Coordinates of C-alpha atoms in Angstrom, one line a residue:
M1 CA -19.3 -25.9 -66.3
L2 CA -21.8 -28.7 -66.3
I3 CA -22.1 -30.9 -69.3
A4 CA -24.9 -33.4 -69.5
Y5 CA -24.5 -37.1 -69.2
W6 CA -23.8 -38.9 -72.4
I7 CA -23.5 -42.5 -73.2
M8 CA -20.2 -43.8 -74.7
G9 CA -20.7 -47.5 -75.0
E10 CA -21.8 -48.6 -71.6
L11 CA -20.1 -45.8 -69.6
L12 CA -21.4 -42.4 -68.7
D13 CA -19.1 -39.3 -68.7
A14 CA -20.1 -35.9 -67.1
H15 CA -19.2 -33.0 -64.8
L16 CA -16.4 -31.3 -66.8
S17 CA -14.1 -28.8 -65.0
F18 CA -10.8 -27.2 -65.9
N19 CA -7.8 -26.1 -63.8
H20 CA -7.1 -22.4 -63.6
N21 CA -4.7 -22.2 -66.5
K22 CA -6.9 -24.5 -68.7
T23 CA -4.2 -27.2 -69.2
K24 CA -6.1 -30.0 -67.4
A25 CA -9.7 -31.2 -67.7
Y26 CA -11.4 -33.1 -64.9
Y27 CA -14.5 -35.2 -65.4
T28 CA -16.5 -38.2 -64.1
T29 CA -16.8 -41.6 -65.7
C30 CA -19.7 -43.6 -64.3
D31 CA -21.1 -47.1 -64.8
Y32 CA -24.3 -48.8 -63.8
K33 CA -24.3 -51.3 -61.0
G34 CA -27.5 -53.1 -61.4
T35 CA -30.5 -51.5 -63.0
A36 CA -30.5 -48.2 -61.1
E37 CA -27.4 -47.7 -59.1
I38 CA -24.5 -45.7 -60.7
R39 CA -20.9 -45.7 -59.5
C40 CA -18.5 -43.0 -60.6
D41 CA -14.8 -42.2 -60.7
I42 CA -12.9 -39.0 -61.4
Y43 CA -10.5 -38.7 -64.3
C44 CA -8.1 -36.1 -65.6
A45 CA -7.0 -35.4 -69.2
D46 CA -4.6 -33.0 -70.8
V47 CA -6.0 -30.1 -72.8
L48 CA -4.2 -29.7 -76.1
P49 CA -3.6 -26.3 -77.7
D50 CA -6.3 -27.0 -80.3
G51 CA -8.8 -27.8 -77.5
R52 CA -8.8 -31.6 -77.8
F53 CA -8.5 -33.8 -74.8
A54 CA -5.7 -36.4 -74.5
N55 CA -4.1 -38.9 -72.2
P56 CA -7.0 -39.5 -69.8
V57 CA -5.9 -40.8 -66.4
K58 CA -8.0 -42.1 -63.6
L59 CA -7.1 -40.3 -60.3
P60 CA -5.4 -42.4 -57.6
D61 CA -7.4 -44.8 -55.4
F62 CA -7.1 -42.5 -52.4
I63 CA -9.1 -40.0 -54.5
N64 CA -11.3 -42.6 -56.2
D65 CA -12.2 -44.9 -53.3
P66 CA -13.1 -48.2 -55.1
N67 CA -15.9 -49.0 -52.6
Y68 CA -17.8 -45.7 -53.1
T69 CA -18.9 -43.2 -55.7
N70 CA -16.6 -40.2 -56.4
T71 CA -18.2 -37.6 -58.6
Q72 CA -18.9 -34.0 -59.6
P73 CA -15.3 -32.7 -59.7
N74 CA -14.7 -29.0 -59.6
I75 CA -11.4 -27.1 -59.6
G76 CA -11.0 -23.9 -57.7
Y77 CA -7.9 -21.8 -57.5
S78 CA -6.9 -20.6 -54.0
I79 CA -5.3 -17.2 -54.0
F80 CA -4.2 -17.9 -50.5
L81 CA -2.4 -21.2 -51.3
K82 CA -1.6 -20.3 -54.9
K83 CA -2.7 -23.8 -55.8
D84 CA -5.6 -25.5 -57.5
I85 CA -8.0 -27.4 -55.2
L86 CA -10.1 -30.4 -56.4
Y87 CA -13.6 -30.4 -54.8
F88 CA -15.7 -33.4 -55.4
V89 CA -18.6 -35.4 -54.0
S90 CA -18.4 -38.9 -52.4
D91 CA -20.4 -41.1 -50.1
R92 CA -17.2 -42.7 -48.7
E93 CA -16.6 -43.5 -45.0
G94 CA -15.4 -40.7 -42.8
G95 CA -18.1 -38.3 -44.0
K96 CA -20.9 -36.7 -42.0
G97 CA -23.8 -38.3 -43.8
K98 CA -24.8 -39.4 -47.2
F99 CA -23.0 -37.5 -50.0
D100 CA -20.4 -35.1 -48.7
I101 CA -18.1 -32.6 -50.4
W102 CA -14.4 -33.5 -50.1
Y103 CA -11.3 -31.6 -51.3
S104 CA -7.7 -32.4 -52.3
I105 CA -4.9 -29.8 -52.8
I106 CA -3.0 -30.2 -56.1
D107 CA 0.6 -29.2 -56.0
N108 CA 2.6 -27.7 -58.9
N109 CA 3.7 -31.2 -60.0
G110 CA 0.2 -32.5 -60.2
N111 CA 0.3 -34.5 -57.0
Y112 CA -2.8 -34.7 -54.8
T113 CA -3.1 -34.5 -51.0
K114 CA -5.2 -37.1 -49.1
P115 CA -8.9 -36.0 -49.5
M116 CA -10.3 -34.1 -46.5
N117 CA -13.9 -33.7 -45.6
L118 CA -15.2 -30.2 -45.9
S119 CA -16.9 -30.7 -42.5
V120 CA -17.8 -27.1 -41.9
I121 CA -20.5 -27.2 -44.6
N122 CA -21.4 -30.9 -44.7
T123 CA -24.5 -32.2 -42.9
G124 CA -26.0 -35.6 -42.3
E125 CA -27.9 -35.3 -45.6
N126 CA -26.6 -34.7 -49.1
E127 CA -24.2 -31.9 -50.3
I128 CA -23.6 -32.0 -54.0
T129 CA -22.5 -30.1 -57.1
P130 CA -19.6 -27.9 -55.6
F131 CA -18.5 -24.9 -57.6
Y132 CA -15.7 -22.6 -56.5
H133 CA -15.9 -19.0 -57.8
T134 CA -12.3 -17.9 -57.8
N135 CA -12.9 -14.1 -58.2
T136 CA -14.9 -14.0 -55.0
N137 CA -13.3 -16.9 -53.2
T138 CA -16.7 -18.5 -52.6
L139 CA -17.8 -22.1 -52.7
Y140 CA -21.3 -22.7 -54.0
F141 CA -23.1 -26.1 -53.5
S142 CA -26.5 -27.6 -53.2
S143 CA -27.8 -29.4 -50.1
T144 CA -30.8 -31.1 -48.6
G145 CA -29.3 -30.9 -45.1
Y146 CA -30.2 -27.3 -44.2
L147 CA -33.6 -25.7 -43.5
G148 CA -34.4 -24.4 -47.0
M149 CA -37.3 -24.0 -49.4
G150 CA -37.6 -27.7 -50.3
G151 CA -35.5 -30.3 -52.2
Y152 CA -32.0 -29.2 -53.0
D153 CA -31.2 -25.6 -52.4
I154 CA -28.2 -23.6 -53.4
Y155 CA -25.8 -22.3 -50.7
A156 CA -22.6 -20.2 -50.7
S157 CA -19.7 -20.4 -48.2
P158 CA -17.0 -17.7 -48.3
D159 CA -13.4 -19.0 -48.3
Q160 CA -11.6 -16.9 -45.6
K161 CA -8.0 -17.8 -46.0
G162 CA -8.7 -21.5 -46.2
E163 CA -11.4 -21.5 -43.6
F164 CA -14.9 -21.6 -45.0
G165 CA -17.6 -19.5 -43.4
T166 CA -21.2 -20.5 -42.4
P167 CA -23.1 -21.5 -45.5
M168 CA -25.6 -18.9 -46.7
H169 CA -28.9 -19.8 -48.3
Q170 CA -29.1 -18.0 -51.7
G171 CA -32.8 -17.3 -51.4
Y172 CA -35.5 -16.9 -54.0
P173 CA -35.4 -16.8 -57.0
L174 CA -32.3 -18.9 -57.2
N175 CA -33.9 -21.5 -54.9
S176 CA -37.4 -22.9 -55.1
S177 CA -39.4 -25.7 -53.5
Y178 CA -37.9 -28.1 -56.1
D179 CA -34.3 -29.2 -56.7
D180 CA -31.9 -26.5 -57.6
I181 CA -28.4 -27.7 -58.4
Y182 CA -25.2 -27.2 -60.5
F183 CA -24.9 -23.5 -59.7
W184 CA -22.3 -21.7 -61.9
L185 CA -21.3 -17.9 -61.8
N186 CA -19.5 -16.0 -64.5
E187 CA -16.2 -14.2 -63.8
Y188 CA -17.8 -10.9 -63.0
G189 CA -20.4 -12.3 -60.7
S190 CA -23.2 -10.7 -62.8
K191 CA -24.8 -13.8 -64.4
A192 CA -25.5 -17.2 -62.9
Y193 CA -26.6 -20.5 -64.4
F194 CA -28.1 -23.5 -62.6
S195 CA -30.2 -26.6 -63.2
S196 CA -33.7 -27.0 -61.7
N197 CA -36.8 -29.2 -62.1
R198 CA -39.0 -26.4 -60.9
E199 CA -42.2 -25.4 -62.5
G200 CA -41.5 -24.1 -66.0
A201 CA -39.0 -26.8 -66.7
L202 CA -39.7 -29.4 -69.4
Y203 CA -42.0 -32.0 -67.9
L204 CA -43.3 -35.4 -69.1
D205 CA -46.0 -35.8 -66.5
P206 CA -48.8 -33.2 -67.0
T207 CA -50.3 -34.0 -63.6
T208 CA -47.3 -32.9 -61.5
E209 CA -45.7 -30.7 -64.2
A210 CA -42.3 -32.1 -62.9
C211 CA -39.9 -34.5 -64.3
C212 CA -36.8 -33.1 -65.9
Y213 CA -34.0 -30.6 -65.2
D214 CA -33.6 -27.5 -67.4
I215 CA -30.9 -24.9 -67.3
F216 CA -31.9 -21.5 -65.9
K217 CA -30.2 -18.2 -66.1
A218 CA -30.2 -15.5 -63.5
D219 CA -28.9 -11.9 -63.5
I220 CA -27.2 -11.2 -60.2
E221 CA -27.8 -7.7 -58.7
A222 CA -24.7 -5.9 -57.3
I223 CA -24.3 -6.3 -53.6
Q224 CA -23.7 -3.5 -51.1
I225 CA -20.6 -3.8 -49.0
D226 CA -20.0 -1.1 -46.3
L227 CA -16.7 -0.6 -44.5
Q228 CA -16.6 0.7 -40.9
V229 CA -13.1 1.7 -39.7
L230 CA -12.7 2.2 -35.9
T231 CA -9.5 3.8 -34.6
Y232 CA -8.0 3.2 -31.1
N233 CA -5.0 4.2 -29.0
K234 CA -2.8 1.1 -29.1
K235 CA -1.3 1.6 -25.6
T236 CA -4.5 2.3 -23.8
G237 CA -7.2 0.7 -26.0
A238 CA -9.3 3.8 -25.7
D239 CA -11.2 5.3 -28.7
L240 CA -9.0 7.6 -30.7
P241 CA -11.1 10.3 -32.5
S242 CA -10.2 12.7 -35.2
V243 CA -8.0 10.3 -37.2
E244 CA -7.4 10.7 -41.0
V245 CA -8.4 7.4 -42.6
L246 CA -7.4 6.6 -46.2
L247 CA -8.9 3.8 -48.4
I248 CA -6.6 2.5 -51.1
D249 CA -7.4 0.2 -54.0
T250 CA -4.2 -2.0 -53.9
G251 CA -4.9 -3.0 -57.5
T252 CA -4.2 0.5 -58.8
D253 CA -2.6 2.1 -55.7
D254 CA -5.2 4.9 -55.9
V255 CA -6.6 6.6 -52.9
I256 CA -10.3 6.1 -53.4
G257 CA -11.6 7.4 -50.1
K258 CA -10.6 9.8 -47.3
A259 CA -12.3 10.5 -44.0
L260 CA -11.6 12.7 -41.0
N261 CA -14.4 12.5 -38.4
F262 CA -13.8 15.1 -35.7
G263 CA -14.8 13.9 -32.3
S264 CA -15.4 10.4 -33.4
N265 CA -13.3 7.3 -33.9
E266 CA -15.5 5.9 -36.7
S267 CA -15.1 6.3 -40.5
N268 CA -17.3 4.7 -43.2
F269 CA -16.8 3.8 -46.9
R270 CA -18.6 1.9 -49.6
L271 CA -16.7 -1.0 -51.2
V272 CA -16.9 -3.1 -54.4
N273 CA -17.1 -6.9 -54.4
G274 CA -14.0 -8.9 -55.5
K275 CA -11.4 -6.2 -54.8
E276 CA -8.3 -5.9 -52.6
Y277 CA -8.1 -2.9 -50.3
M278 CA -5.7 -1.2 -47.8
V279 CA -6.7 1.2 -45.1
I280 CA -4.2 3.6 -43.5
A281 CA -5.0 5.6 -40.4
N282 CA -2.9 8.8 -39.5
K283 CA -3.0 11.2 -36.6
L284 CA -0.5 13.9 -35.5
G285 CA 1.5 12.6 -32.6
Y286 CA 0.8 8.9 -33.4
E287 CA 2.5 6.2 -35.5
P288 CA 0.1 5.2 -38.3
D289 CA -1.6 1.8 -38.6
T290 CA -2.5 -0.2 -41.7
T291 CA -4.6 -3.2 -42.6
K292 CA -5.2 -5.1 -45.9
F293 CA -8.2 -7.1 -46.8
N294 CA -10.4 -8.1 -49.8
T295 CA -14.0 -8.5 -50.7
R296 CA -13.7 -11.8 -52.5
G297 CA -16.2 -14.4 -51.4
I298 CA -18.8 -11.9 -50.3
T299 CA -22.2 -12.8 -51.9
R300 CA -24.6 -10.7 -49.9
N301 CA -24.9 -7.2 -48.6
E302 CA -22.4 -7.0 -45.8
K303 CA -20.8 -4.6 -43.3
I304 CA -17.1 -5.0 -42.7
T305 CA -15.5 -3.6 -39.6
K306 CA -11.8 -3.0 -39.3
K307 CA -10.1 -1.8 -36.1
L308 CA -6.9 0.1 -36.4
F309 CA -4.6 0.8 -33.4
L310 CA -2.3 3.8 -33.6
T311 CA 0.8 3.9 -31.4
P312 CA 1.3 7.2 -29.6
S313 CA 4.6 8.8 -30.2
E314 CA 6.8 10.1 -27.4
L315 CA 5.3 12.8 -25.2
K316 CA 7.0 14.4 -22.2
L317 CA 5.6 16.4 -19.4
D318 CA 7.7 19.2 -17.8
V319 CA 6.4 20.5 -14.5
F320 CA 7.6 23.7 -12.8
T321 CA 6.7 24.7 -9.2
Y322 CA 6.3 28.3 -8.0
D323 CA 5.3 30.2 -4.9
R324 CA 1.9 31.5 -5.6
I325 CA 2.4 34.7 -3.6
T326 CA 5.8 35.7 -4.7
T327 CA 5.9 33.7 -8.0
D328 CA 9.5 32.8 -7.2
D329 CA 10.8 29.3 -8.0
L330 CA 9.7 26.9 -5.3
N331 CA 12.2 24.2 -4.5
G332 CA 11.8 21.1 -2.3
V333 CA 8.4 20.3 -3.7
E334 CA 7.1 16.7 -4.1
V335 CA 5.3 16.1 -7.4
T336 CA 3.1 13.1 -8.1
L337 CA 1.9 11.9 -11.5
E338 CA -1.2 9.7 -11.6
D339 CA -2.5 7.9 -14.7
L340 CA -6.3 8.3 -14.6
T341 CA -6.9 6.2 -17.6
D342 CA -5.0 3.1 -16.4
N343 CA -5.3 2.6 -12.7
T344 CA -2.9 -0.4 -12.8
V345 CA 0.0 2.0 -13.4
K346 CA 1.7 3.0 -10.2
K347 CA 1.9 6.6 -9.3
I348 CA 5.2 8.3 -10.0
V349 CA 6.5 10.5 -7.1
L350 CA 9.5 12.9 -7.6
T351 CA 11.1 15.3 -5.2
N352 CA 13.5 18.1 -6.2
E353 CA 15.3 19.7 -3.2
L354 CA 17.6 21.9 -5.3
A355 CA 15.3 23.1 -8.2
N356 CA 11.7 23.5 -9.2
D357 CA 11.6 21.4 -12.4
F358 CA 10.2 17.8 -12.8
H359 CA 10.1 15.6 -15.9
F360 CA 7.8 12.7 -16.8
D361 CA 7.0 10.4 -19.8
L362 CA 3.4 10.3 -20.8
I363 CA 1.2 8.1 -23.0
R364 CA -0.7 10.0 -25.6
G365 CA -4.5 9.7 -25.2
N366 CA -4.3 9.0 -21.5
R367 CA -5.7 11.4 -18.8
Y368 CA -3.4 12.3 -15.9
K369 CA -3.4 14.2 -12.7
V370 CA -0.4 16.0 -11.4
T371 CA -0.2 17.0 -7.7
A372 CA 2.4 19.2 -6.0
I373 CA 2.9 19.3 -2.2
K374 CA 5.3 21.0 0.1
R375 CA 5.4 21.3 3.8
G376 CA 3.8 24.5 4.8
Y377 CA 2.1 25.0 1.5
E378 CA -1.3 24.2 0.2
S379 CA -1.2 21.2 -2.2
V380 CA -2.3 21.9 -5.8
S381 CA -3.5 19.4 -8.5
E382 CA -4.3 19.8 -12.2
S383 CA -5.7 17.3 -14.7
I384 CA -3.9 16.8 -18.1
E385 CA -5.5 15.7 -21.4
T386 CA -3.0 14.4 -23.9
A387 CA -5.3 13.2 -26.8
N388 CA -4.9 16.3 -28.9
V389 CA -1.4 17.5 -27.9
S390 CA 0.5 18.2 -31.2
G391 CA 4.0 18.6 -29.9
K392 CA 6.3 16.3 -28.1
T393 CA 6.5 18.3 -24.9
L394 CA 3.8 19.5 -22.5
R395 CA 4.5 22.1 -19.8
K396 CA 2.6 22.6 -16.6
N397 CA 3.3 25.4 -14.1
L398 CA 2.0 24.7 -10.6
Y399 CA 1.6 27.5 -8.1
L400 CA 1.5 26.5 -4.4
A401 CA 0.2 28.9 -1.7
D402 CA 1.4 29.0 1.8
M403 CA -1.0 27.0 3.8
L404 CA -0.6 27.5 7.6
N405 CA -3.2 24.9 8.4
A406 CA -1.0 22.3 6.8
Y407 CA 1.0 22.3 10.0
L408 CA -1.9 21.2 12.1
P409 CA -1.9 19.4 14.5
L410 CA 0.8 21.6 15.9
V411 CA 1.7 20.7 19.5
V412 CA 4.6 21.7 21.8
Y413 CA 5.4 20.2 25.2
F414 CA 6.6 21.4 28.6
D415 CA 8.5 20.1 31.6
N416 CA 6.5 19.4 34.8
D417 CA 5.3 22.7 36.4
R418 CA 7.1 24.8 33.8
P419 CA 7.5 27.6 33.0
D420 CA 8.0 29.3 36.5
P421 CA 7.3 26.4 38.9
R422 CA 5.3 26.9 42.1
T423 CA 3.7 30.2 41.2
V424 CA 0.1 31.3 40.8
S425 CA 0.8 33.9 38.2
R426 CA -0.8 33.5 34.8
L427 CA 2.0 35.5 33.3
T428 CA 5.6 34.6 32.5
K429 CA 8.6 36.4 31.0
Q430 CA 10.0 33.1 29.6
K431 CA 9.7 32.1 26.0
Y432 CA 8.8 28.6 25.0
S433 CA 12.2 28.0 23.5
D434 CA 13.8 28.7 27.0
T435 CA 11.7 25.9 28.6
Y436 CA 12.3 23.6 25.6
N437 CA 16.1 23.6 25.8
R438 CA 16.1 22.9 29.5
Y439 CA 13.4 20.2 29.1
M440 CA 15.5 18.3 26.4
L441 CA 18.4 18.2 28.7
K442 CA 16.4 16.2 31.2
K443 CA 15.7 13.3 28.9
D444 CA 18.0 10.9 30.7
E445 CA 16.6 12.0 34.0
F446 CA 13.1 11.1 32.9
V447 CA 14.4 7.7 31.8
N448 CA 16.2 7.0 35.1
K449 CA 13.4 8.2 37.3
Y450 CA 10.8 6.2 35.5
T451 CA 12.7 2.9 35.1
H452 CA 14.9 2.7 38.3
D453 CA 12.4 0.3 40.1
I454 CA 11.5 -1.9 37.1
S455 CA 13.2 -5.3 37.7
D456 CA 12.2 -7.0 34.4
E457 CA 14.9 -6.2 31.9
Y458 CA 12.5 -6.5 28.9
A459 CA 9.9 -4.2 30.5
K460 CA 12.6 -1.8 31.6
E461 CA 14.1 -1.6 28.1
E462 CA 10.6 -1.1 26.6
A463 CA 9.8 1.7 29.1
K464 CA 13.2 3.4 28.3
N465 CA 12.5 3.3 24.6
N466 CA 9.0 4.8 25.1
I467 CA 10.4 7.8 26.9
Y468 CA 13.2 8.3 24.3
D469 CA 10.6 8.1 21.5
F470 CA 8.5 10.7 23.3
F471 CA 11.3 13.2 23.5
D472 CA 12.4 12.6 19.9
N473 CA 9.0 12.2 18.2
N474 CA 6.9 14.6 20.3
V475 CA 9.0 17.1 22.2
K476 CA 11.8 17.7 19.6
A477 CA 9.6 17.1 16.5
G478 CA 7.0 19.5 18.0
K479 CA 9.7 22.3 18.3
E480 CA 11.0 21.7 14.8
K481 CA 7.5 21.9 13.4
F482 CA 6.7 25.0 15.3
D483 CA 9.9 26.7 13.9
L484 CA 8.8 25.9 10.4
F485 CA 5.3 27.2 11.2
M486 CA 6.8 30.5 12.4
E487 CA 8.8 30.9 9.2
T488 CA 5.7 30.3 7.1
L489 CA 3.6 32.6 9.3
L490 CA 6.0 35.5 8.8
S491 CA 6.0 34.9 5.0
V492 CA 2.2 34.9 4.9
L493 CA 2.0 38.1 6.9
N494 CA 4.6 39.8 4.8
A495 CA 2.5 39.0 1.8
G496 CA -0.3 41.1 3.3
H497 CA -2.6 38.3 4.7
T498 CA -4.3 38.3 8.0
V499 CA -4.0 35.4 10.5
D500 CA -5.9 34.4 13.6
I501 CA -4.3 31.7 15.8
K502 CA -6.1 29.9 18.6
F503 CA -4.1 28.1 21.3
K504 CA -5.1 25.6 23.9
G505 CA -3.0 25.1 27.1
Y506 CA -3.1 21.8 29.1
A507 CA -1.6 20.5 32.3
S508 CA -1.3 17.0 33.9
P509 CA -3.7 16.4 36.8
R510 CA -0.9 16.4 39.4
A511 CA -2.0 19.7 41.1
D512 CA -5.5 20.9 41.8
Y513 CA -7.7 22.3 39.1
D514 CA -7.2 26.0 39.7
Y515 CA -3.5 25.7 39.8
N516 CA -3.4 23.7 36.6
L517 CA -5.6 26.2 34.8
I518 CA -3.2 29.0 35.7
L519 CA -0.3 26.8 34.7
A520 CA -1.9 26.1 31.3
N521 CA -2.4 29.9 30.8
R522 CA 1.3 30.5 31.7
R523 CA 2.4 27.9 29.1
V524 CA 0.3 29.7 26.4
K525 CA 1.8 33.0 27.5
S526 CA 5.3 31.5 27.0
L527 CA 4.3 30.6 23.4
D528 CA 2.9 34.1 23.0
N529 CA 6.3 35.5 24.1
E530 CA 8.0 33.3 21.6
I531 CA 5.9 34.7 18.8
K532 CA 6.5 38.3 19.8
A533 CA 10.3 37.7 20.1
Y534 CA 10.6 35.9 16.8
K535 CA 13.4 37.3 14.7
N536 CA 13.8 40.3 16.9
G537 CA 10.1 41.2 17.0
A538 CA 9.4 40.8 13.3
L539 CA 5.8 39.9 14.1
L540 CA 5.0 42.8 16.5
K541 CA 3.9 45.1 13.8
F542 CA 1.3 42.6 12.6
I543 CA 0.0 42.1 16.1
K544 CA -0.3 45.9 16.5
S545 CA -2.1 46.2 13.1
G546 CA -4.5 43.4 13.9
N547 CA -3.2 41.3 11.0
L548 CA -2.0 38.7 13.6
K549 CA -4.4 37.7 16.4
I550 CA -3.6 35.2 19.2
T551 CA -6.4 33.7 21.3
D552 CA -5.9 31.7 24.5
I553 CA -8.2 28.8 25.4
S554 CA -6.9 26.9 28.4
Y555 CA -8.3 23.8 30.0
G556 CA -5.8 22.9 32.7
E557 CA -6.2 19.2 33.5
S558 CA -10.0 19.0 32.9
L559 CA -9.5 17.0 29.7
A560 CA -6.8 14.7 30.9
P561 CA -7.5 11.0 30.5
E562 CA -8.5 9.1 33.7
N563 CA -5.5 6.8 33.5
V564 CA -3.1 9.7 34.0
S565 CA -2.0 9.7 37.6
S566 CA -2.8 12.7 39.8
D567 CA -1.2 11.2 42.9
L568 CA 1.4 13.6 44.4
N569 CA 3.1 10.7 46.1
D570 CA 3.4 8.8 42.8
E571 CA 6.1 10.9 41.2
K572 CA 7.0 8.2 38.8
D573 CA 3.6 8.1 37.0
S574 CA 2.4 11.6 37.7
V575 CA 5.6 13.3 36.5
Y576 CA 7.9 11.0 34.5
S577 CA 5.5 8.7 32.7
V578 CA 4.8 9.3 29.0
P579 CA 1.0 9.7 29.5
A580 CA 1.5 12.4 32.1
S581 CA 4.2 14.1 29.9
K582 CA 1.8 14.2 27.0
E583 CA -0.7 16.3 29.0
R584 CA 1.8 19.1 29.6
R585 CA 1.4 20.8 26.2
V586 CA 0.1 23.7 24.2
E587 CA -1.8 23.1 20.9
V588 CA -2.4 25.3 18.0
I589 CA -6.0 24.2 17.4
K590 CA -7.2 26.5 14.7
I591 CA -5.8 29.0 12.2
N592 CA -8.1 31.4 10.3
S593 CA -6.7 33.5 7.5
D594 CA -7.8 35.1 4.3
L595 CA -5.3 32.9 2.6
T596 CA -7.2 29.8 3.8
S597 CA -10.5 31.2 2.7
E598 CA -9.5 32.1 -0.8
N599 CA -8.0 28.7 -1.4
N600 CA -11.1 26.9 -0.1

């Protein structure tokens, strides 16, 4: 609290301030240096139980720099450091301008730290009359270094755990175009006193109506403090809506506010200045989050935002796969889990050959896609939302339908001029499997015939490998794929579906066009025989009923690439080469079924 200067002999004493437990009094003793200049030092005295002062001591020289003025002491108690702090004004070196505010921390034994410049609030002009309001953790001071209303204006800077915030101009009517200094606020923040030479103060000069400082009183209106609480999923960072938010007064441990905003991650409360609070956020399936804060140091209407991050508790996904037609368990399915919320997470792919169950760990709040695929079946996908799942386990049943088109492209290969060589008949009694078995036995013959005249060992080995690869990856793989197709075809037809299969037959250009066209027809006929003989004629009834239709489209060698040899004298390239061998084939080019249409 300010006390006016008084003269005791030739010295001036002023600026009285007490520590937080009122056992020490700090004040300034000043002396004239010349006719107008005053130099001051800071003193401390004990406060006796009867209120008298005793044992005055001048503070150390590192506080009272002997070459400069040290004045206007004020003691503020920091709830963060649990210590008294001496704030004072000095024009010593190391400051930012003229008079700056400095501070020194006082330990429990009465020792002082080296003064530090409060640079965050000081300017190149004058900052004076510091006053620390402990209840709100706010430092008030007057300055001519900011753009104000004129002269000295009063500013406030909140103490945020030892870091002072940007000074805030206190506006009219606390400030005027005159000098407004020595601000003081009562414990409750409801009444303020300050000194000013504004109009209305006692004056000696009737022309300017200005001269002297009077003490003014101001009633402080209650400020409005709003709290915004935003809730998030800690693992994903995404908004987390429909969270129960509790506001607790930690002074009384009372719940003074509760909010549950469905569909939103925002909750709002009204706060009171100078209090300590705790916010707790709860949501089913998540670990709660808590934060503590206070409203000390807030001197104006303000909106506080607190972000709370709730950790999702364990969530498991159980996936089961079934045949959509029979609803039987479907084993051997590959299931993929994809995190749609976080694309940096790798897809998880599981295959279960012996059962139809799959198990994954999920993150609550994330969106997922689960996809099931199996050879011969249509793939199926479903999206999964986890934000509002209450339990610890989520189940998804995936039903896969047989999908014949999944086998396309489906190609089978034939030996040269097979089946039934050197005939002009479009028909044959042979089945495709008959020609296949004999063809596979000729693999070494094809290698020897094609490579016998290649002298370069590297080229010969490469040619050999190409032919072996063709037999393994085309001829053999084509037969295996066709067998799986036949198994699926029978299953689909037994389920009551209709199927229309279109074949194309091809031939290498070794013979003339007419002969090759007949040969291509014969190859398609051998595949037709294979279908009719499958499992002792299991498909004949479907052909008779019209549920299974087979259409032949043959092109002979009309579509063969130009680089495929047609020279009868060049047996090596026109018979045994891989390009020529690839032209001797039948393709399933299209499959129409009611199964396909209902899934598309």
